[in-house]
Structures are given as C-alpha cells and as structure tokens.
C-alpha cells in the first residue's frame, strides 16, 4: 500500500555521518525484525547509540517516538547493511528522514522495506531546525516547511526509485511490475 | 565497459550497461549469517509462502559468525532458526557453530571455501561483502528484504555504479600493509567519497599483493561508501580459486578505454603507516604523529584484520618481545586458527610467539568485539578504553562502549603499539 505523503510533527535533528551503530547498536541485533514483538523492541532502541548529550529519541511511554521526521546532514546511515537501522526508525514511528545525502545501503534498505522515506534536501537543514521544531514534509511537492515561520525548504526529486517508494517497498513494486506473482 | 559494468551486463542479459542504469541482475551467490539470516528467512516465508523453496540451493551460503560465543539466548535461537531453515530447504553450504564444519568470520571463510569466483555476482547481508571483489567478482552488501527477495527469485534490482579507479604503483615498504593503503585512500576521499560507486583498484602495487591483502583493500571499500570494491583477477587469483573449487567461472576485465568518473594515483613507496582516529574511518593521521596517544587495549581480528597474514605481520613485530597492554587476538576462521599453529617464523609458531609476548588467551574464531555485540562478547569495551584495532570501523560505540575510543590500524602498527602502550609507528620498534 502506498504510504501517506504528507508528514507533520516535531523533528529530531542530527548531524553528518549518522552511522548504523548509532541508529541501532549491535547489542540489539539479536532481535529479529520479522518477529512482531522484536520489531517493536527495535523501535524502542532506535538511535540508542547516540551519546547521552542527545535527547532520547524513542521517548514515548510505549517505546515509540514523538518525532516523525528525522533531519540529518551528509552520509546518513553509513556503515553496516543491517536492515534493523531503517526498521528501528520505522518501528519507532518515524515516517521520513530528510538528509543532505545517504549511504547507499541505508537508502536502499529504507526504500526496499518501505519503513521510512529517505528524502534528500537541496540544502543543509541541520542548522535550520532544532529538535522539537514542528515541520511538514510534502512528498509530492518535494518540500519541508518549518511551521513556526512558514519557511519552505526544497527536497530533491526522488528519482529512479520513486516507483518502488510509491509502491511501498521492493516486494510491492515487484508484484506491480509482474516480477513475482500474487 | 569496466569490469563491474561487464559483470552486471552479463548477469542481467544486456550487451551494454551504463552507470545509473537500473537492471535486474542474477545472483551468483547469496551469503547470510546469524544476525541477518533469521530476518531474511522471515521475509522469504512471509512473501513467498511457508512452503516456498529457495531459488537455487547451490547458490546460498550460510556462515554464522557474529554472536557465537555468547550466553545470549536470542543469539542461540537465531542460529537455531538457521539450522531449521537449512534442514527444511536442504541447503548444502551451512557451516554450523558447534560442529566441525564451523568456520568463523564469513568474509574470510567465503573465499577460503571456494565460494568466491571471478566474474560472478555475490550479494550478502553484510556490508563487508564487498571484500569478495578482491577475486574479481561483483560483490555488495544488501539488507534482509533484498536478500529475501533474492532467496525467492534469484534476482535483484541493481543500479549500475559509476567507477572510481585507484592506481597504486611502486614497491610496498616492509612496514606497510594493505590496511595502510586503504586507510590512506579513505582518508583522502572521505567516508562518502565513493558513495554509490565502484572502487576499482589496479596498478603494480596491487598486482604484487597477496589475495588476502587484496581482500583487506576491497573489504573497506564500503567505509568510503562504495557499492563494491574490485580488483581484476590474475594468475594469483586463478591459482587461489582453483586450489579451492572445481566449479567453472568466466573472468571479466575492464576495457583499456573504459570510462571512469575519476582516477586517483598513488606511489605506495612514499606512504607511511597511518591510523584512523576516532570516530570515523576517514580520520587519517600518521602513526608517528599519534605517539602521545596512550592505549589500553590492542585488538587483532575481524574480516579486515584477522586473516593469517595479518597475524604473520603482528608476529613479526612481537617476536621475542613483551606486550605492554591487554592484547586480544581473534583469528577470523578455524583455518586461520590452525595457521597460528602451523605457521612458523624462525622456528617458532605464531601462537608460541604471541603467547611468549604475553597476549590474552587467543579467542576462538568469530566477529567478536569488532562490532561490540552482546555484553559478554570477547574483547568488547565496557568503559573508557582506548583501543588500537585492525578492524574496519571506529564509530562511537562500535566496539561496545560509547565512551571508548578506537584507532584503526594495520597489524604492524597494532602490534607495535601493543609493545609500547601508545600508538607506535612500526619503524620505531
């Protein structure tokens, strides 16, 4: 099922080179994402690798996050191929990451799973938002808006993977184009 | 076309592919392990049905290696999940921990076992799958969903990467290793310097490297963001592969006029030993400029720095000397472990050299502390340890503790630092 394309809520602001060990530390890789209970647990550990100077990301009582939008700098998701990384964000309730650029496996895993939209900003946004600011991401319009003053920032068009994202992931896309049955 | 483009063209049935093309490539080998295998299997069954069969039993290799020597119950359950799947599907290539078939670190074991062949496509649920480009294969890391997809279809949608060529010439000095070369390159181009690209390594210095050392170079291509690292196969490659498998393969090579996005040239004879300082692999510094860094621990192991030749390098430095800090050795595989006993320097086995130097009891093969792992993992950091490590990543918390600091280095530099207790250029010991 194609996902909602208008995302509104507080943002969680990160920096450059957010690696997969920060996104989900290896001690939690004993959890298997296809087991529903462990999927939820992964969400509660999203960004648990960050230094203590960062506010807790999955800070809701039920282990989810109050931040549907994550903002990063360059090379977001570098490191491991662990699909647990985009899954942890998605399981926590994040809907989109907006970063200047991505490490390719994280981007690919985000698209393939349909867990989060990996969106690229035209400009660096780490300094334009602070954690807790309200924002609205409009995917068809390729924009993110800072709601406090209405300032609009451009996102790059999604490009070649747009059909996979629109379909909701790799399997949905493959079924749409007849690569696999059902 | 480049070697990468040629492999992808052949495996997608196209005459010609260009960087940026999205193609359906056939999978020559799918590799998974205990951390990502169970999730991959879960996706495979969810999407293709509980009675589904894998696309080709001969083309799946399962090498548990991450969380083997731990009391963690879920880790054990995950290996049990692999065992059940192997039985259900009748998979021939499963290397079960606790049996004689167990190998250890998947990226060292895969070529050892003859599962890597020039010209093939290898997909693995581990970012360091790019290691296998060292034998002239197209090899890249993927997630569970893509791996589950391959299990069912034998294919994957792949974007053809643009190629960056690295030409390494000159004679490698005795105090330098492949690890220094790749740390230099990553330091120069940055941790996202090769994002979405193929890194092709060539030149007389690459020709002169052993297969293991070539693996070290390609292994860390992902640390610059690359999709794959690749080295054209040569007689050394064919001899290595032929000694391990009788399966046929068809090597491919870059055309002399193949277009690349950029070319970087190095004279390796002029390079010096380096480290990557915390907390990124591109944070390059000369080892001799870090003499002031006191260390608590040295770690030699992993798919990057736990091969037999890595231990030979370390032993050359440690022979007849004593370590000054806690020194942890984890041979990557059973074969490497056996090599510690069978390989001698000056009439003394590597194991004997290390034991006489006062290292900690040598751990059994696995990924161990390279990526932290469960709390009882051998060598995992728990406090403010400063570590010199032959592994591949030095992110915050990578080896366990968020407060520890990891310096990536060659086996020579790691061993020299173990002797002095501070970061040490191997020329100084």
XYZ file of C-alpha atoms in Angstrom:
611
model
C 0.000 0.000 0.000
C 1.403 3.429 -0.887
C 2.180 5.386 2.241
C 0.853 8.747 3.336
C 2.777 11.518 1.643
C 2.089 14.447 3.990
C 4.004 14.134 7.254
C 3.583 16.633 10.054
C 5.130 16.784 13.501
C 8.207 17.628 15.546
C 11.635 16.996 14.035
C 14.655 15.269 15.600
C 17.855 16.906 14.410
C 21.117 15.015 13.895
C 24.429 15.708 12.165
C 26.695 14.331 9.421
C 27.708 10.667 9.181
C 24.985 9.204 11.377
C 26.149 5.595 11.287
C 24.194 2.405 11.755
C 25.795 1.736 15.148
C 24.231 4.990 16.370
C 20.920 4.096 14.719
C 20.803 0.643 16.323
C 23.745 -0.595 18.409
C 24.952 -4.104 17.616
C 23.916 -5.485 21.009
C 20.304 -5.266 19.762
C 20.952 -7.158 16.550
C 19.905 -10.336 18.312
C 16.357 -9.080 17.698
C 14.729 -10.361 14.518
C 12.679 -7.694 12.741
C 10.122 -10.123 11.279
C 9.027 -11.166 14.792
C 6.389 -8.529 15.729
C 7.394 -8.250 19.402
C 11.060 -7.843 18.456
C 10.183 -5.357 15.709
C 8.576 -3.154 18.381
C 11.581 -3.582 20.645
C 13.903 -2.473 17.847
C 11.793 0.686 17.605
C 12.312 1.398 21.292
C 16.098 1.203 20.753
C 16.166 3.475 17.697
C 19.098 5.878 17.937
C 20.102 4.308 21.257
C 23.724 4.540 20.157
C 23.769 8.332 20.343
C 25.866 9.939 23.077
C 23.917 10.893 26.189
C 24.031 14.569 25.181
C 21.189 13.862 22.737
C 17.600 13.656 23.986
C 16.111 10.165 23.899
C 14.544 9.518 20.509
C 12.007 6.793 21.359
C 10.851 8.662 24.442
C 7.143 7.829 24.446
C 5.994 5.530 27.258
C 5.134 2.806 24.743
C 8.623 2.821 23.227
C 7.699 4.866 20.165
C 8.962 8.305 19.209
C 7.274 11.678 19.306
C 9.403 12.680 16.276
C 8.009 11.526 12.900
C 10.700 13.425 10.984
C 14.461 12.938 11.408
C 16.837 15.528 9.973
C 20.423 14.668 9.165
C 23.430 16.034 7.303
C 25.671 14.196 4.867
C 26.131 10.446 4.546
C 23.175 9.442 6.715
C 23.140 5.737 7.601
C 26.764 4.945 6.829
C 28.251 1.663 7.959
C 26.542 -1.669 8.254
C 23.939 -3.246 5.952
C 21.769 -4.028 8.990
C 18.198 -3.509 7.879
C 17.483 -3.145 11.579
C 18.503 0.524 11.142
C 15.647 1.848 8.967
C 13.369 -0.687 10.662
C 14.168 0.716 14.118
C 13.272 4.206 12.893
C 10.073 2.972 11.246
C 9.103 0.771 14.184
C 9.526 3.757 16.489
C 7.027 5.614 14.331
C 9.335 7.836 12.302
C 7.976 8.396 8.798
C 10.721 10.261 7.000
C 14.399 11.063 7.156
C 15.463 14.296 5.481
C 19.216 14.384 4.929
C 21.679 16.005 2.563
C 22.922 12.632 1.356
C 22.739 8.943 2.242
C 24.972 5.955 2.481
C 23.693 3.675 -0.229
C 22.739 0.564 1.762
C 20.707 2.546 4.290
C 18.924 4.359 1.467
C 18.291 1.110 -0.329
C 17.024 -0.629 2.798
C 14.687 2.277 3.556
C 13.225 2.029 0.076
C 13.112 -1.773 -0.023
C 11.364 -2.090 3.339
C 9.135 0.964 2.934
C 9.846 1.676 6.629
C 10.842 5.342 6.205
C 11.021 7.750 3.290
C 14.704 8.606 2.715
C 14.410 12.152 1.367
C 17.254 14.389 0.273
C 17.286 18.095 0.997
C 18.675 20.566 -1.547
C 20.495 22.415 1.234
C 21.847 21.579 4.660
C 18.995 21.680 7.163
C 20.776 20.723 10.418
C 21.133 24.409 11.309
C 17.676 25.373 10.102
C 15.797 23.179 12.541
C 16.277 22.239 16.155
C 14.904 19.157 17.811
C 11.242 19.664 18.645
C 10.502 22.243 15.913
C 7.293 21.485 14.070
C 7.630 20.717 10.374
C 5.620 19.423 7.466
C 7.055 17.212 4.734
C 5.089 17.217 1.493
C 6.443 14.460 -0.702
C 4.530 15.226 -3.941
C 5.634 18.852 -3.701
C 9.219 17.966 -2.639
C 9.223 20.377 0.284
C 9.760 20.530 4.022
C 8.212 23.514 5.798
C 9.264 24.973 9.140
C 5.841 25.590 10.609
C 6.865 28.287 13.118
C 7.508 30.807 10.348
C 6.312 29.020 7.236
C 9.766 28.865 5.651
C 9.860 26.271 2.882
C 12.955 24.204 2.026
C 13.267 22.236 -1.201
C 13.766 18.474 -1.339
C 15.346 16.728 -4.290
C 13.032 14.723 -6.551
C 13.090 11.058 -5.515
C 14.314 9.877 -8.942
C 14.649 6.322 -10.193
C 13.430 4.658 -7.004
C 10.193 6.693 -6.949
C 8.097 3.767 -8.228
C 9.481 1.465 -5.511
C 8.768 4.055 -2.819
C 5.317 4.742 -4.269
C 4.507 1.029 -4.275
C 5.537 0.782 -0.608
C 8.665 -1.343 -0.945
C 10.561 -3.866 -3.020
C 8.022 -6.706 -2.908
C 5.025 -4.486 -3.620
C 6.905 -2.994 -6.555
C 7.978 -6.375 -7.915
C 4.357 -7.553 -7.792
C 3.187 -4.386 -9.512
C 5.500 -4.929 -12.450
C 4.851 -8.677 -12.585
C 8.332 -9.784 -11.412
C 6.732 -12.006 -8.778
C 3.225 -13.445 -8.542
C 0.421 -12.596 -6.055
C 32.937 -1.043 -20.007
C 34.623 -1.526 -16.654
C 34.875 -4.949 -15.011
C 31.949 -4.029 -12.749
C 29.793 -2.969 -15.703
C 30.724 -6.081 -17.678
C 29.747 -8.434 -14.864
C 26.443 -6.639 -14.350
C 25.768 -6.605 -18.098
C 26.401 -10.320 -18.430
C 24.397 -11.219 -15.339
C 21.426 -9.125 -16.475
C 21.460 -10.381 -20.046
C 22.355 -6.990 -21.515
C 25.013 -6.304 -24.130
C 25.842 -2.984 -22.612
C 25.105 -1.244 -19.319
C 25.988 2.275 -18.205
C 26.355 3.819 -14.765
C 22.930 4.743 -13.416
C 21.056 2.014 -15.288
C 18.676 0.018 -13.119
C 18.932 -3.630 -14.091
C 17.736 -6.998 -12.791
C 20.935 -8.878 -12.073
C 21.123 -12.625 -11.480
C 22.581 -13.658 -8.153
C 25.587 -15.960 -8.390
C 25.882 -16.407 -4.630
C 23.822 -15.215 -1.681
C 25.624 -15.044 1.662
C 23.982 -14.615 5.028
C 24.834 -15.051 8.703
C 23.272 -15.336 12.142
C 22.450 -11.649 12.588
C 20.631 -11.082 9.294
C 19.750 -14.638 8.235
C 16.741 -15.102 10.512
C 15.151 -11.835 9.355
C 15.865 -12.724 5.735
C 14.252 -16.123 6.207
C 11.264 -14.440 7.871
C 10.791 -12.189 4.846
C 11.261 -15.063 2.412
C 8.496 -17.083 4.078
C 6.206 -14.092 4.564
C 6.429 -13.055 0.920
C 6.742 -16.358 -0.926
C 4.735 -18.568 1.402
C 5.586 -21.080 4.127
C 6.156 -23.883 1.634
C 8.329 -21.793 -0.670
C 11.641 -23.153 -1.902
C 14.800 -21.100 -2.404
C 15.743 -20.218 -5.984
C 18.852 -22.415 -6.049
C 20.236 -24.417 -3.137
C 23.725 -24.329 -4.640
C 23.762 -20.551 -4.561
C 23.137 -19.882 -0.897
C 25.860 -19.933 1.742
C 25.095 -19.519 5.434
C 28.065 -18.739 7.654
C 27.097 -17.881 11.244
C 29.862 -15.734 12.716
C 28.620 -12.718 14.647
C 27.256 -13.861 18.009
C 28.642 -17.337 18.519
C 30.476 -17.399 21.848
C 27.845 -15.738 23.995
C 25.265 -16.789 26.547
C 22.678 -14.574 24.843
C 19.573 -16.710 24.376
C 18.269 -14.887 21.342
C 21.635 -15.295 19.632
C 21.336 -19.054 20.114
C 17.748 -19.031 18.967
C 18.851 -17.226 15.805
C 21.374 -19.935 14.971
C 18.611 -22.496 15.609
C 16.454 -20.611 13.095
C 19.237 -21.012 10.537
C 19.554 -24.721 11.335
C 15.829 -25.292 10.853
C 15.844 -23.428 7.541
C 18.858 -25.323 6.252
C 17.102 -28.598 7.065
C 13.810 -27.509 5.553
C 15.452 -26.354 2.314
C 18.205 -28.969 2.141
C 20.946 -26.347 1.837
C 24.409 -27.831 1.297
C 26.518 -24.848 2.388
C 25.870 -24.279 6.075
C 28.764 -24.018 8.489
C 27.200 -24.818 11.822
C 28.756 -23.464 15.029
C 29.460 -26.236 17.460
C 30.221 -28.714 14.676
C 33.411 -29.436 12.767
C 32.035 -27.504 9.794
C 32.003 -24.185 11.684
C 34.353 -21.687 10.063
C 34.037 -18.260 11.637
C 34.021 -14.844 10.004
C 32.006 -15.144 6.796
C 34.106 -12.842 4.616
C 37.304 -14.700 5.355
C 35.627 -18.096 5.105
C 33.740 -17.484 1.847
C 36.867 -17.288 -0.361
C 38.656 -19.927 1.778
C 35.837 -22.340 0.969
C 35.961 -21.672 -2.763
C 32.594 -19.893 -2.849
C 34.072 -16.768 -4.462
C 34.784 -16.994 -8.173
C 35.897 -14.301 -10.628
C 33.187 -12.729 -12.773
C 30.296 -13.724 -10.501
C 27.756 -11.635 -8.625
C 27.789 -12.068 -4.868
C 25.164 -10.497 -2.650
C 25.461 -10.718 1.117
C 23.516 -9.455 4.107
C 26.600 -7.761 5.440
C 28.193 -4.523 4.312
C 31.646 -6.083 4.117
C 30.506 -8.416 1.348
C 32.462 -6.007 -0.862
C 35.543 -7.965 0.305
C 34.997 -10.540 -2.414
C 35.648 -8.096 -5.217
C 39.274 -8.859 -4.426
C 38.873 -12.006 -6.541
C 37.314 -10.189 -9.487
C 33.673 -10.711 -8.524
C 30.945 -8.087 -8.234
C 30.144 -8.298 -4.530
C 27.982 -5.987 -2.460
C 26.138 -5.770 0.845
C 22.342 -5.785 0.968
C 19.574 -5.775 3.555
C 17.252 -8.557 4.664
C 14.440 -7.527 2.325
C 16.616 -7.631 -0.777
C 18.130 -10.907 0.425
C 14.665 -12.385 0.996
C 13.771 -11.269 -2.494
C 16.833 -12.996 -3.929
C 16.067 -16.186 -1.996
C 12.780 -16.398 -3.834
C 13.675 -15.055 -7.277
C 17.444 -15.323 -7.737
C 17.486 -11.731 -8.935
C 17.916 -8.234 -7.613
C 17.236 -4.762 -8.952
C 20.670 -3.153 -9.073
C 21.753 0.323 -10.054
C 24.944 0.128 -12.101
C 27.600 2.048 -10.167
C 29.955 4.537 -11.716
C 33.602 3.529 -11.290
C 36.403 5.333 -9.467
C 39.797 3.929 -10.379
C 42.658 3.783 -7.897
C 46.032 3.146 -9.476
C 48.609 2.033 -6.916
C 52.157 1.726 -8.161
C 55.571 1.388 -6.549
C 57.088 -1.094 -4.149
C 55.379 -1.517 -0.789
C 57.838 -0.878 2.063
C 58.221 -3.693 4.589
C 56.492 -1.708 7.342
C 53.344 -1.020 5.307
C 50.369 -3.275 4.640
C 47.217 -3.205 2.544
C 45.433 -1.760 5.577
C 47.624 1.333 5.405
C 46.831 1.691 1.700
C 43.083 1.596 2.138
C 43.198 3.879 5.202
C 45.188 6.368 3.117
C 42.615 6.207 0.333
C 39.602 6.548 2.637
C 41.328 9.398 4.434
C 41.822 11.161 1.112
C 38.363 10.716 -0.400
C 36.314 10.655 2.802
C 33.711 8.298 4.244
C 31.296 9.310 1.496
C 33.919 9.802 -1.201
C 32.821 6.742 -3.158
C 29.106 6.673 -2.324
C 27.173 4.624 -4.890
C 30.443 3.979 -6.783
C 32.579 1.009 -7.656
C 36.152 1.360 -6.395
C 38.456 -0.394 -8.844
C 41.988 -0.985 -7.605
C 44.781 -1.528 -10.057
C 48.495 -0.910 -10.610
C 51.729 -2.754 -9.947
C 51.384 -2.477 -6.153
C 48.003 -4.206 -6.305
C 49.411 -6.886 -8.614
C 52.126 -7.549 -6.053
C 49.675 -8.015 -3.168
C 48.580 -11.454 -1.995
C 44.912 -12.427 -2.254
C 44.449 -11.871 1.491
C 45.893 -8.379 1.288
C 43.714 -7.593 -1.717
C 40.761 -8.680 0.397
C 41.746 -6.138 3.058
C 41.601 -3.373 0.451
C 38.239 -4.323 -1.040
C 36.827 -5.074 2.428
C 36.982 -1.429 3.412
C 35.551 -0.011 0.161
C 32.233 0.319 1.978
C 33.961 2.581 4.513
C 34.202 5.146 1.701
C 30.554 4.493 0.834
C 31.274 2.316 -2.200
C 28.829 -0.221 -3.537
C 31.655 -2.573 -4.392
C 35.430 -2.780 -4.448
C 37.011 -4.775 -7.230
C 40.383 -5.993 -8.444
C 40.871 -7.643 -11.832
C 41.655 -11.342 -11.449
C 45.127 -12.551 -12.399
C 47.108 -15.786 -12.203
C 47.340 -15.400 -8.418
C 43.548 -15.232 -8.257
C 43.106 -18.251 -10.509
C 45.612 -20.299 -8.501
C 43.829 -19.363 -5.258
C 40.371 -20.188 -6.619
C 41.431 -23.369 -8.412
C 43.001 -24.695 -5.219
C 39.558 -24.458 -3.605
C 36.889 -25.229 -6.167
C 36.430 -27.088 -9.430
C 33.361 -25.047 -10.376
C 33.671 -23.203 -13.683
C 33.904 -19.435 -13.900
C 34.452 -16.851 -16.586
C 36.583 -13.888 -15.570
C 35.931 -10.429 -16.949
C 38.224 -7.406 -17.239
C 37.886 -3.679 -17.744
C 38.413 -2.479 -21.297
C 41.564 -0.357 -21.569
C 39.418 2.591 -22.686
C 36.624 2.034 -20.139
C 35.230 5.297 -18.827
C 35.674 6.041 -15.140
C 34.410 9.037 -13.182
C 37.789 9.746 -11.603
C 41.257 8.289 -11.345
C 43.484 8.531 -8.270
C 47.172 7.651 -8.370
C 49.440 6.580 -5.529
C 53.125 5.764 -5.265
C 52.964 3.357 -2.337
C 56.721 3.501 -1.756
C 56.250 7.046 -0.444
C 53.433 6.283 2.007
C 53.781 5.995 5.767
C 51.917 3.928 8.387
C 48.611 5.548 9.329
C 45.761 5.203 11.768
C 42.145 6.328 11.542
C 41.420 8.249 14.709
C 38.034 8.120 16.462
C 35.262 8.197 15.341
C 35.375 7.810 11.563
C 37.460 5.628 9.230
C 38.494 8.704 7.213
C 40.013 10.482 10.213
C 43.525 9.743 8.981
C 46.714 10.579 10.841
C 50.291 9.361 10.534
C 51.013 6.787 13.212
C 54.174 8.687 14.142
C 52.098 11.815 14.802
C 49.987 9.950 17.373
C 52.839 8.841 19.663
C 51.246 10.761 22.514
C 48.112 8.603 22.473
C 48.254 6.141 25.369
C 46.282 2.983 24.805
C 44.620 0.366 26.997
C 43.990 -2.406 24.540
C 45.032 -3.828 21.191
C 42.662 -5.921 19.133
C 43.706 -8.031 16.153
C 40.844 -9.748 14.369
C 37.808 -9.409 12.061
C 37.203 -9.769 8.331
C 39.567 -6.860 7.786
C 42.480 -7.729 10.047
C 42.042 -11.279 11.327
C 43.467 -13.271 8.416
C 46.557 -15.441 8.659
C 48.788 -12.835 7.007
C 47.576 -10.230 9.496
C 48.798 -12.476 12.299
C 52.068 -13.111 10.486
C 52.615 -9.342 10.367
C 51.783 -8.968 14.047
C 54.053 -11.872 14.971
C 56.999 -10.383 13.073
C 56.755 -7.335 15.320
C 56.033 -9.190 18.576
C 58.593 -11.979 18.230
C 60.887 -12.051 21.217
C 59.172 -9.093 22.873
C 56.519 -8.465 25.527
C 53.251 -6.601 25.132
C 52.672 -3.646 27.452
C 48.856 -3.615 27.273
C 45.981 -6.071 27.107
C 46.306 -7.633 23.666
C 43.405 -9.566 22.203
C 43.738 -11.876 19.235
C 40.779 -13.354 17.387
C 41.632 -15.442 14.331
C 38.868 -14.906 11.774
C 38.340 -18.558 10.937
C 39.241 -22.082 12.012
C 41.681 -22.194 9.112
C 43.413 -19.058 10.375
C 43.411 -20.520 13.892
C 45.093 -23.640 12.552
C 47.534 -21.405 10.702
C 48.657 -19.893 14.011
C 49.926 -23.332 14.988
C 51.250 -24.373 11.572
C 52.993 -21.172 10.501
C 56.436 -20.515 11.861
C 58.772 -17.567 11.987
C 62.347 -18.519 12.857
C 61.323 -21.943 14.085
C 58.600 -20.648 16.381
C 54.864 -20.913 15.666
C 52.813 -17.737 15.555
C 50.865 -18.981 18.548
C 54.045 -19.544 20.523
C 55.332 -16.087 19.589
C 52.109 -14.468 20.775
C 51.937 -16.492 23.959
C 55.533 -15.657 24.799
C 54.719 -11.990 24.195
C 52.038 -12.197 26.862
C 48.828 -11.734 24.866
C 45.472 -12.735 26.363
C 44.408 -16.342 25.676
C 43.633 -16.438 21.942
C 39.879 -16.455 21.329
C 38.043 -18.879 19.041
C 37.099 -17.545 15.586
C 34.139 -15.163 15.245
C 33.386 -11.480 14.693
C 33.817 -10.988 18.466
C 34.382 -7.383 19.551
C 34.713 -5.846 16.086
C 31.117 -4.720 16.390
C 30.619 -4.861 20.123
C 27.789 -7.356 20.234
C 26.184 -8.945 23.319
C 27.645 -7.783 26.656
C 29.615 -10.994 27.195
C 31.413 -10.754 23.832
C 35.167 -11.383 23.948
C 37.136 -8.140 23.878
C 34.083 -5.864 23.951
C 34.764 -2.471 25.524
C 32.829 -1.514 28.646
C 34.329 1.806 29.717
C 36.742 4.461 28.506
C 39.218 2.089 26.847
C 41.453 3.444 24.112
C 41.896 0.670 21.564
C 44.156 0.179 18.574
C 42.363 -2.263 16.318
C 42.888 -3.982 12.984
C 39.115 -3.868 12.361
C 37.200 -1.660 9.953
C 35.058 0.801 11.901
C 35.676 3.186 14.758
C 32.242 4.744 15.137
C 31.062 5.839 18.584
C 30.149 2.681 20.494
C 31.294 0.391 17.706
C 33.269 -1.947 19.987
C 30.670 -1.769 22.750
C 31.134 1.260 24.981
C 30.121 4.723 23.789
C 32.974 6.089 25.884
C 35.752 4.024 24.357
C 37.926 5.260 21.505
C 39.037 3.096 18.619
C 42.033 3.773 16.380
C 42.038 1.683 13.214
C 45.465 0.491 12.164
C 47.442 -2.151 10.288
C 48.572 -5.331 12.062
C 52.120 -3.917 12.119
C 51.031 -0.696 13.808
C 48.675 -2.533 16.176
C 51.429 -4.929 17.240
C 53.998 -2.154 17.635
C 51.524 -0.208 19.762
C 50.878 -3.282 21.909
C 54.594 -3.405 22.729
C 54.878 0.230 23.792
C 51.449 1.043 25.219
C 50.994 4.041 22.970
C 50.334 4.441 19.259
C 53.553 3.466 17.579
C 54.887 3.550 14.050
C 56.180 0.008 13.365
C 59.504 1.512 12.214
C 60.097 2.616 15.808
C 60.177 -0.827 17.431
